[in-house]
PDB file of C-alpha atoms in Angstrom:
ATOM      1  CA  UNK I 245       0.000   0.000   0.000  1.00 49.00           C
ATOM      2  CA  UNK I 246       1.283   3.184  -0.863  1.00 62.00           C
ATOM      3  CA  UNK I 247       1.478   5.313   2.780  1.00 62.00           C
ATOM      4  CA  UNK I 248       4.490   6.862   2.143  1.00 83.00           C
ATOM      5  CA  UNK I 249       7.610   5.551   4.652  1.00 84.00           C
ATOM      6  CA  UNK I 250       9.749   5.886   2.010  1.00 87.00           C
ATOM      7  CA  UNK I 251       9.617   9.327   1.378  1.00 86.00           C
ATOM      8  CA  UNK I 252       9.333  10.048   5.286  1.00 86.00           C
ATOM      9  CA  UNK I 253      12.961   7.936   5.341  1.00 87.00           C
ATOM     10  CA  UNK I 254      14.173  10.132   2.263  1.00 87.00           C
ATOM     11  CA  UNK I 255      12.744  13.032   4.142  1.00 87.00           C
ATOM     12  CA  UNK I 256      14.874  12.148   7.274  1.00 85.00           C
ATOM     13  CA  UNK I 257      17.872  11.414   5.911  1.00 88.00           C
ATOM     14  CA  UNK I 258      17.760  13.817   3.066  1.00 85.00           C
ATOM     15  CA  UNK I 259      17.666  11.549   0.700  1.00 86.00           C
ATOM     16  CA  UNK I 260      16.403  12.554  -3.128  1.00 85.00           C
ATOM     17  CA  UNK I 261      12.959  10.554  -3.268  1.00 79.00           C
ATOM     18  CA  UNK I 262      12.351   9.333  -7.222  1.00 78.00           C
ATOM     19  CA  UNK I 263       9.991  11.051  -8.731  1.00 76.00           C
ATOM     20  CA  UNK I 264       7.067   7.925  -9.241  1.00 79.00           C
ATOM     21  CA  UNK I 265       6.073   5.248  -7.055  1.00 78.00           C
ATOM     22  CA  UNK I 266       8.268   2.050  -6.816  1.00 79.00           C
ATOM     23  CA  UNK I 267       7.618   0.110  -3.535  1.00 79.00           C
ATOM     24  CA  UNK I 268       9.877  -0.988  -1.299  1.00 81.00           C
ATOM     25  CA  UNK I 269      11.237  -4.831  -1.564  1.00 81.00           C
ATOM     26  CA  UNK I 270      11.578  -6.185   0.720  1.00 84.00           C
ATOM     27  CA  UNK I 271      13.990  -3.728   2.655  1.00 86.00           C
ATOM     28  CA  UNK I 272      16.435  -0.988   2.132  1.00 88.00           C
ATOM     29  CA  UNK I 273      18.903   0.254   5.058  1.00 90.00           C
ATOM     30  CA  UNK I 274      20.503   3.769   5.179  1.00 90.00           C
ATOM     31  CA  UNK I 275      22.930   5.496   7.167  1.00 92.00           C
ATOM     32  CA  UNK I 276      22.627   8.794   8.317  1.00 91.00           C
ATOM     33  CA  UNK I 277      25.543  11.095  10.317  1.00 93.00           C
ATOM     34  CA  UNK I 278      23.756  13.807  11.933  1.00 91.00           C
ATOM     35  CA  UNK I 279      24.662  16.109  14.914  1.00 92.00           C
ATOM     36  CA  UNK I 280      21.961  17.047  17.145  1.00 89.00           C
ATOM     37  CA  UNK I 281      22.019  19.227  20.383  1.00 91.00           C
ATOM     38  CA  UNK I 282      21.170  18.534  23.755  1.00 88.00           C
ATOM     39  CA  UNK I 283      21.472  19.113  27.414  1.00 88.00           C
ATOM     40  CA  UNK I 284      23.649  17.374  30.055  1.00 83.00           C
ATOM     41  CA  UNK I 285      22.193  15.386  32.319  1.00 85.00           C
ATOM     42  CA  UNK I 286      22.211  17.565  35.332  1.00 89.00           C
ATOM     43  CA  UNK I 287      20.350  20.480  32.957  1.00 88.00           C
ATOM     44  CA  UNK I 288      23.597  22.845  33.074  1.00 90.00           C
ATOM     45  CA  UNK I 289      24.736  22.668  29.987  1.00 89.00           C
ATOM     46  CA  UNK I 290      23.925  22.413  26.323  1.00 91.00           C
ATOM     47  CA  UNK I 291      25.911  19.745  24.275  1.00 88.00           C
ATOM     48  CA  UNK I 292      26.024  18.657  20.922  1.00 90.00           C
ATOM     49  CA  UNK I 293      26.439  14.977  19.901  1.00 88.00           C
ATOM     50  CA  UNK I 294      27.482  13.529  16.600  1.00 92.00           C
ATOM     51  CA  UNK I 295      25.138  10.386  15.841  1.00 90.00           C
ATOM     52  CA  UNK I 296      24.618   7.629  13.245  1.00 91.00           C
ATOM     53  CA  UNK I 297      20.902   6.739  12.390  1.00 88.00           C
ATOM     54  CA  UNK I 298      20.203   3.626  10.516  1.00 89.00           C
ATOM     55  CA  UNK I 299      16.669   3.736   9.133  1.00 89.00           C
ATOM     56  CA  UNK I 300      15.737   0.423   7.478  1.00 89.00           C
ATOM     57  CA  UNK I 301      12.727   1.357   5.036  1.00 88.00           C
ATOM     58  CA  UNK I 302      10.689  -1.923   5.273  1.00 86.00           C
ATOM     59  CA  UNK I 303       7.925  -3.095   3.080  1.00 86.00           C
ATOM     60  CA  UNK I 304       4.407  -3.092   3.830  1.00 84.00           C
ATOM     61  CA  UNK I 305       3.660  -5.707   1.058  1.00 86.00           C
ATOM     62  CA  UNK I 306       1.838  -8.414   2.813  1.00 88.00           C
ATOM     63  CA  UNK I 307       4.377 -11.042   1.324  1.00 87.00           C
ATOM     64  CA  UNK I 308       6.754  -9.853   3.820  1.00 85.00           C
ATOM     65  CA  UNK I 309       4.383  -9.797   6.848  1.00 86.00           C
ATOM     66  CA  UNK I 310       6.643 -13.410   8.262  1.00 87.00           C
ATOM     67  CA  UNK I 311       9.653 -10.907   8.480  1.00 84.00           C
ATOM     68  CA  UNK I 312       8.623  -8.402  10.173  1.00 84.00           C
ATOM     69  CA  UNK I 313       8.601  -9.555  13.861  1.00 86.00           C
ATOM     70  CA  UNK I 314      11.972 -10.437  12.913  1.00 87.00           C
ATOM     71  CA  UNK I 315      13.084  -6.993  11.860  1.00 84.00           C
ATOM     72  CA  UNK I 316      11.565  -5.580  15.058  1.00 85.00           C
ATOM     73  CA  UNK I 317      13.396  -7.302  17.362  1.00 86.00           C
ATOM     74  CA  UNK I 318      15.827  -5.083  19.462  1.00 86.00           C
ATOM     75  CA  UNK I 319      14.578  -1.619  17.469  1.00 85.00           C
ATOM     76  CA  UNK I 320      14.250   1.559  19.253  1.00 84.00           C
ATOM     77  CA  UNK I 321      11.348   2.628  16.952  1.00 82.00           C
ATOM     78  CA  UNK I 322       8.785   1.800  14.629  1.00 80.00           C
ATOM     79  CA  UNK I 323       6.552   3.800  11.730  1.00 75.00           C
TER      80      UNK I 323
END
């Protein structure tokens, strides 16, 4: 079904999304380096940390459905 991970992935990572729908099979995995700023833990001072996202895009095509618990194990998040 076409709800649009992909291009929220692209849009993350700012990736270049293609310009027509191809759906995603069965996965695709990208790497992002990205700073982003926070605060220490005892609130006193601002700090920025360099981090490494990996996204894996993941298809919604029901013939993948069997991998999925799979892919979910140990994940910090889920769209």
């Amino acid at each position: 079904e076409k709800v649009g991970k992909t291009k929220f992935c692209n849009a993350c990572t700012n990736t270049q999304s293609k310009s027509s729908y191809q759906p995603t099979i069965p996965c695709r995995i990208i790497e992002f380096d990205t700073q982003i700023n926070g605060v220490s833990t005892d609130n006193k001072h601002s700090e920025q940390f360099e981090v490494t996202l990996e996204i894996w895009d993941i298809s919604g095509d029901q013939n993948y459905k069997q991998c999925w618990k799979a892919i979910q194990k140990d994940c910090h998040g889920i769209i």
